[in-house]
Short mmCIF file of C-alpha atoms in Angstrom, two decimals:
data_model
loop_
_atom_site.label_atom_id
_atom_site.label_comp_id
_atom_site.label_asym_id
_atom_site.label_seq_id
_atom_site.Cartn_x
_atom_site.Cartn_y
_atom_site.Cartn_z
CA MET A 700 -3.72 15.66 12.89
CA SER A 701 -1.48 16.74 9.57
CA GLN A 702 2.25 16.90 10.00
CA THR A 703 5.31 16.99 7.42
CA THR A 704 9.17 16.02 8.57
CA ASP A 705 11.78 16.43 6.14
CA ARG A 706 14.57 13.82 5.34
CA GLY A 707 17.77 15.13 3.41
CA GLY A 708 15.37 17.15 1.63
CA ARG A 709 13.00 15.41 0.61
CA ARG A 710 9.27 16.62 2.14
CA ILE A 711 7.24 13.75 3.69
CA HIS A 712 3.55 14.88 4.73
CA PHE A 713 1.72 12.39 7.05
CA LEU A 714 -1.47 12.11 9.01
CA GLU A 715 -2.01 10.90 12.47
CA HIS A 716 -4.98 9.42 14.61
CA GLY A 717 -5.76 7.63 17.65
CA GLU A 718 -3.32 6.32 20.31
CA GLY A 719 -2.04 2.87 21.16
CA GLU A 720 -0.10 0.25 18.95
CA PRO A 721 1.58 2.18 15.89
CA ILE A 722 0.79 0.90 12.70
CA ILE A 723 1.79 3.01 9.44
CA LEU A 724 -0.33 2.37 6.48
CA VAL A 725 1.30 2.62 2.90
CA PRO A 726 -0.44 3.21 0.15
CA GLY A 727 -0.45 1.58 -3.16
CA LEU A 728 -0.15 2.88 -6.97
CA GLY A 729 -0.64 6.61 -7.51
CA GLY A 730 -2.18 6.64 -4.02
CA GLY A 731 -1.86 9.02 -1.00
CA ALA A 732 -3.28 9.17 2.83
CA ARG A 733 -6.48 10.04 1.21
CA VAL A 734 -7.27 6.84 -0.39
CA PHE A 735 -7.53 5.14 3.02
CA GLY A 736 -10.65 7.41 3.47
CA THR A 737 -11.87 6.92 7.16
CA LEU A 738 -10.01 3.56 7.56
CA PRO A 739 -7.14 5.64 9.80
CA ARG A 740 -10.05 6.59 12.33
CA ARG A 741 -11.30 3.49 12.17
CA PHE A 742 -7.85 2.29 13.19
CA GLY A 743 -7.41 5.00 15.90
CA ARG A 744 -10.89 4.06 17.53
CA ASN A 745 -9.49 0.48 17.86
CA GLY A 746 -6.65 1.18 19.51
CA PHE A 747 -4.04 2.00 17.18
CA ARG A 748 -2.12 5.14 16.78
CA CYS A 749 -2.45 5.04 12.77
CA LEU A 750 -0.01 7.16 10.24
CA SER A 751 -0.77 7.58 7.09
CA VAL A 752 1.44 8.61 4.56
CA ASP A 753 1.41 10.73 1.42
CA PRO A 754 4.55 9.40 -0.61
CA VAL A 755 7.20 11.67 -2.02
CA GLY A 756 6.04 12.82 -5.52
CA LEU A 757 2.54 13.46 -4.27
CA PRO A 758 1.40 17.01 -2.59
CA PRO A 759 1.43 17.83 0.21
CA SER A 760 4.78 15.81 0.53
CA GLY A 761 7.44 17.39 -1.38
CA PRO A 762 8.46 16.60 -5.50
CA LEU A 763 9.99 13.01 -6.28
CA PRO A 764 13.92 14.06 -6.95
CA ASP A 765 14.38 13.82 -10.44
CA GLY A 766 11.13 12.48 -10.89
CA GLU A 767 12.11 8.98 -10.28
CA PHE A 768 10.80 6.49 -7.83
CA VAL A 769 12.86 4.46 -5.65
CA PHE A 770 11.78 1.76 -3.48
CA ASP A 771 14.77 2.02 -1.30
CA ASP A 772 14.17 5.65 -0.75
CA ALA A 773 10.44 5.04 -0.01
CA ALA A 774 10.86 2.98 2.44
CA ASP A 775 13.62 4.96 4.09
CA ASP A 776 10.75 7.75 4.48
CA LEU A 777 8.54 5.33 6.36
CA ILE A 778 11.38 5.12 8.86
CA ALA A 779 11.55 9.12 8.95
CA VAL A 780 7.91 9.34 9.77
CA LEU A 781 8.76 6.89 13.07
CA ASP A 782 11.52 8.73 14.03
CA ALA A 783 9.23 12.14 13.32
CA THR A 784 6.55 10.89 15.91
CA GLY A 785 9.03 9.34 18.00
CA VAL A 786 7.87 5.49 17.55
CA GLU A 787 10.66 2.98 18.04
CA ARG A 788 9.05 0.49 16.20
CA ALA A 789 5.68 -0.11 14.31
CA THR A 790 3.36 -2.52 12.33
CA LEU A 791 3.54 -1.57 8.54
CA VAL A 792 0.50 -2.25 6.50
CA GLY A 793 1.22 -1.58 2.97
CA THR A 794 -1.72 -2.31 0.18
CA SER A 795 -0.24 -3.41 -3.13
CA LEU A 796 2.68 -1.35 -4.28
CA GLY A 797 2.63 -0.05 -0.70
CA GLY A 798 3.22 -3.86 0.43
CA LYS A 799 6.46 -3.97 -1.21
CA THR A 800 7.40 -0.74 0.04
CA ALA A 801 6.97 -1.90 3.56
CA LEU A 802 8.68 -5.06 2.51
CA THR A 803 11.40 -2.92 1.49
CA ALA A 804 11.31 -1.01 4.82
CA ALA A 805 11.17 -4.13 6.94
CA ALA A 806 14.08 -5.74 5.22
CA ARG A 807 16.40 -2.49 5.28
CA HIS A 808 15.45 -1.40 8.59
CA PRO A 809 14.22 -5.12 10.83
CA GLU A 810 14.98 -3.12 14.19
CA ARG A 811 12.02 -0.25 13.39
CA VAL A 812 9.44 -2.96 11.85
CA ALA A 813 7.28 -4.72 14.53
CA ARG A 814 5.07 -6.75 11.99
CA LEU A 815 4.86 -6.55 8.31
CA VAL A 816 1.17 -6.58 6.19
CA MET A 817 0.79 -6.95 2.65
CA LEU A 818 -2.24 -6.88 0.84
CA ALA A 819 -2.90 -7.54 -2.02
CA SER A 820 1.01 -7.50 -2.70
CA ALA A 821 4.01 -9.71 -4.07
CA ALA A 822 7.59 -9.73 -3.61
CA TYR A 823 8.58 -10.91 -6.86
CA THR A 824 7.04 -9.58 -10.58
CA SER A 825 5.86 -11.86 -13.12
CA GLN A 826 6.08 -10.98 -16.77
CA ARG A 827 2.16 -10.64 -16.46
CA ALA A 828 2.70 -8.52 -13.63
CA ARG A 829 5.05 -6.58 -15.76
CA ARG A 830 2.34 -6.25 -18.71
CA VAL A 831 -0.01 -4.97 -15.80
CA TYR A 832 2.24 -2.17 -14.69
CA SER A 833 2.64 -1.04 -18.23
CA PHE A 834 -0.75 -0.89 -18.58
CA PHE A 835 -1.16 1.34 -15.54
CA GLN A 836 1.55 3.53 -17.20
CA THR A 837 -0.04 4.04 -20.33
CA ILE A 838 -3.37 4.93 -19.02
CA ALA A 839 -1.06 7.26 -16.31
CA GLU A 840 0.09 8.94 -19.46
CA LYS A 841 -2.71 8.86 -22.15
CA LEU A 842 -6.19 9.10 -20.26
CA GLU A 843 -8.03 12.03 -19.22
CA PRO A 844 -8.93 12.39 -15.47
CA THR A 845 -12.33 11.89 -16.09
CA GLU A 846 -11.67 8.51 -17.78
CA PHE A 847 -9.06 6.99 -15.28
CA ALA A 848 -10.73 5.34 -12.40
CA VAL A 849 -13.80 4.44 -15.54
CA VAL A 850 -10.99 1.93 -16.89
CA VAL A 851 -9.38 0.88 -13.59
CA ALA A 852 -12.71 0.12 -11.85
CA PRO A 853 -13.35 -3.44 -13.28
CA PHE A 854 -9.61 -4.49 -12.05
CA LEU A 855 -9.46 -2.74 -8.99
CA PHE A 856 -12.70 -4.08 -6.96
CA GLY A 857 -13.66 -7.77 -7.24
CA ARG A 858 -16.91 -9.32 -8.66
CA THR A 859 -18.83 -9.38 -5.59
CA PHE A 860 -17.93 -5.70 -4.47
CA HIS A 861 -19.07 -4.50 -7.83
CA GLN A 862 -22.32 -6.67 -7.59
CA ASN A 863 -23.21 -5.83 -4.27
CA LEU A 864 -22.37 -1.85 -4.21
CA PRO A 865 -22.80 -0.60 -7.42
CA ALA A 866 -23.55 2.90 -6.37
CA VAL A 867 -20.84 2.65 -4.50
CA VAL A 868 -18.26 1.70 -7.00
CA ASP A 869 -20.43 4.51 -9.27
CA ASP A 870 -19.64 7.43 -6.75
CA ILE A 871 -15.94 6.39 -6.67
CA ILE A 872 -15.67 6.54 -10.64
CA ARG A 873 -17.48 10.12 -10.24
CA ALA A 874 -14.95 11.05 -7.44
CA THR A 875 -11.66 9.76 -8.87
CA ARG A 876 -9.59 12.27 -10.71
CA PRO A 877 -6.15 12.16 -10.84
CA THR A 878 -4.35 15.09 -10.40
CA ALA A 879 -1.18 15.97 -12.60
CA ASP A 880 1.07 15.01 -9.74
CA ALA A 881 -0.55 11.91 -9.09
CA ARG A 882 -0.50 10.62 -12.98
CA ALA A 883 3.12 11.25 -12.90
CA LEU A 884 3.81 9.21 -9.60
CA MET A 885 1.88 6.52 -11.18
CA GLN A 886 4.03 6.45 -14.17
CA SER A 887 7.56 6.59 -12.49
CA GLN A 888 5.99 4.26 -9.89
CA ALA A 889 4.84 1.57 -12.24
CA LYS A 890 8.33 2.10 -14.04
CA ALA A 891 9.81 0.95 -10.62
CA LEU A 892 7.32 -1.64 -10.16
CA ARG A 893 8.77 -3.35 -13.64
CA SER A 894 12.13 -3.99 -12.14
CA PHE A 895 11.22 -5.24 -8.56
CA ASP A 896 12.64 -7.95 -7.27
CA GLY A 897 11.85 -8.39 -3.58
CA LEU A 898 12.59 -12.05 -3.22
CA SER A 899 15.80 -11.82 -1.56
CA LEU A 900 14.06 -8.99 0.49
CA CYS A 901 12.10 -11.55 2.00
CA GLN A 902 14.90 -13.50 3.40
CA ALA A 903 16.02 -10.74 5.26
CA VAL A 904 12.44 -10.21 7.20
CA ARG A 905 12.76 -11.14 10.57
CA CYS A 906 9.43 -10.17 12.43
CA PRO A 907 5.70 -11.60 12.06
CA THR A 908 4.12 -11.20 8.46
CA LEU A 909 0.45 -11.70 6.92
CA CYS A 910 0.48 -11.89 3.64
CA VAL A 911 -3.32 -11.23 2.04
CA ALA A 912 -5.07 -12.38 -1.30
CA GLY A 913 -8.66 -11.63 -2.32
CA LEU A 914 -9.71 -14.71 -4.02
CA GLU A 915 -11.19 -12.20 -6.72
CA ASP A 916 -8.47 -9.95 -7.04
CA THR A 917 -7.41 -9.76 -11.38
CA LEU A 918 -4.08 -7.88 -10.29
CA THR A 919 -2.07 -9.51 -7.99
CA GLY A 920 -2.69 -13.12 -8.42
CA VAL A 921 -3.07 -15.22 -5.63
CA ASP A 922 -0.71 -17.47 -6.33
CA GLU A 923 1.73 -14.48 -6.35
CA VAL A 924 0.95 -13.61 -2.82
CA ARG A 925 1.21 -17.28 -1.88
CA THR A 926 4.59 -17.39 -3.12
CA THR A 927 5.73 -14.39 -1.30
CA ALA A 928 4.32 -16.05 1.88
CA GLU A 929 6.00 -18.83 1.12
CA ALA A 930 9.56 -17.02 0.85
CA ILE A 931 9.06 -15.25 4.03
CA ARG A 932 10.16 -17.38 7.05
CA THR A 933 7.91 -15.82 9.27
CA ALA A 934 5.08 -15.02 7.39
CA GLU A 935 1.54 -16.34 7.75
CA TYR A 936 -0.74 -16.52 4.35
CA LEU A 937 -4.62 -15.61 4.29
CA GLU A 938 -7.20 -15.57 1.72
CA ILE A 939 -10.13 -13.35 1.55
CA ALA A 940 -13.23 -14.73 -0.37
CA ASP A 941 -15.33 -12.60 -2.40
CA ALA A 942 -12.99 -9.82 -2.66
CA GLY A 943 -10.50 -8.20 -5.06
CA HIS A 944 -7.21 -5.87 -4.97
CA THR A 945 -8.97 -3.21 -2.69
CA LEU A 946 -9.07 -5.80 0.54
CA LEU A 947 -9.74 -2.97 3.38
CA LEU A 948 -12.49 -1.21 1.29
CA GLU A 949 -14.19 -4.45 -0.06
CA SER A 950 -13.66 -6.94 3.20
CA PRO A 951 -14.64 -6.19 7.14
CA ALA A 952 -12.91 -9.32 7.56
CA THR A 953 -9.51 -8.11 6.00
CA PHE A 954 -9.76 -5.00 8.66
CA ASP A 955 -10.30 -7.16 11.44
CA ALA A 956 -7.42 -9.64 10.39
CA VAL A 957 -5.36 -6.59 10.25
CA CYS A 958 -6.02 -5.24 13.46
CA SER A 959 -5.86 -8.71 15.37
CA PHE A 960 -2.31 -9.24 13.64
CA ALA A 961 -0.70 -5.62 14.90
CA ALA A 962 -2.33 -6.29 17.97
CA ALA A 963 -0.81 -9.53 18.99
CA ARG A 964 2.15 -9.82 20.86
CA SER A 965 5.16 -10.89 19.48
#
């Protein structure tokens, strides 16, 4: 079901699937609800009320005020989705940049976040990570839509996924054509990522947290995810073998781990 809510003039679009324990899926750089594919339905079939969000800046959500992505605003938008659906507390599942948004929400609104899952996401920004974000900002600005996925696919997916499912990778490359809105959002998000410092946010997190690293991830380092888990006193750390940056797509074990963690009682 497609829904829209408004927070102070910010129009937020989201999709809802299933019934049960509420979870919100928070997409990564330049992405929206559609990047999760069939995953929201799978969560719905596994006993969850799954809400997947289109960030402000990416239609059908409204435009970014002044074209600037701000993590605090994006985090508050997640809480607005909870308000719109009558949900008091939910598990936030964020991938990459979405993990940082979810972390920000858990720190700013601890009473609304039951559990936190950060997939291929780190709380601090190393110099190497800043170079990665600059790379994405540049290609979002310079590349043609047909070129984008060809360039980023080697980094998004792990070696095993490339080896075992080359036809799937080819299909994703052919289907990925970032719109002008998506590329503009990606540039703004990449700029915000370069100055993100979430270590102080980690100290404010009260809820059970799961930090998951793919051992074949070339974008977010395993050490960066592990350091994040160590900074959150309520966190568990999990490594997934044979998977890269797109953990939920590449690894059934990641989906199972998220379901088990989100269904657990505190």
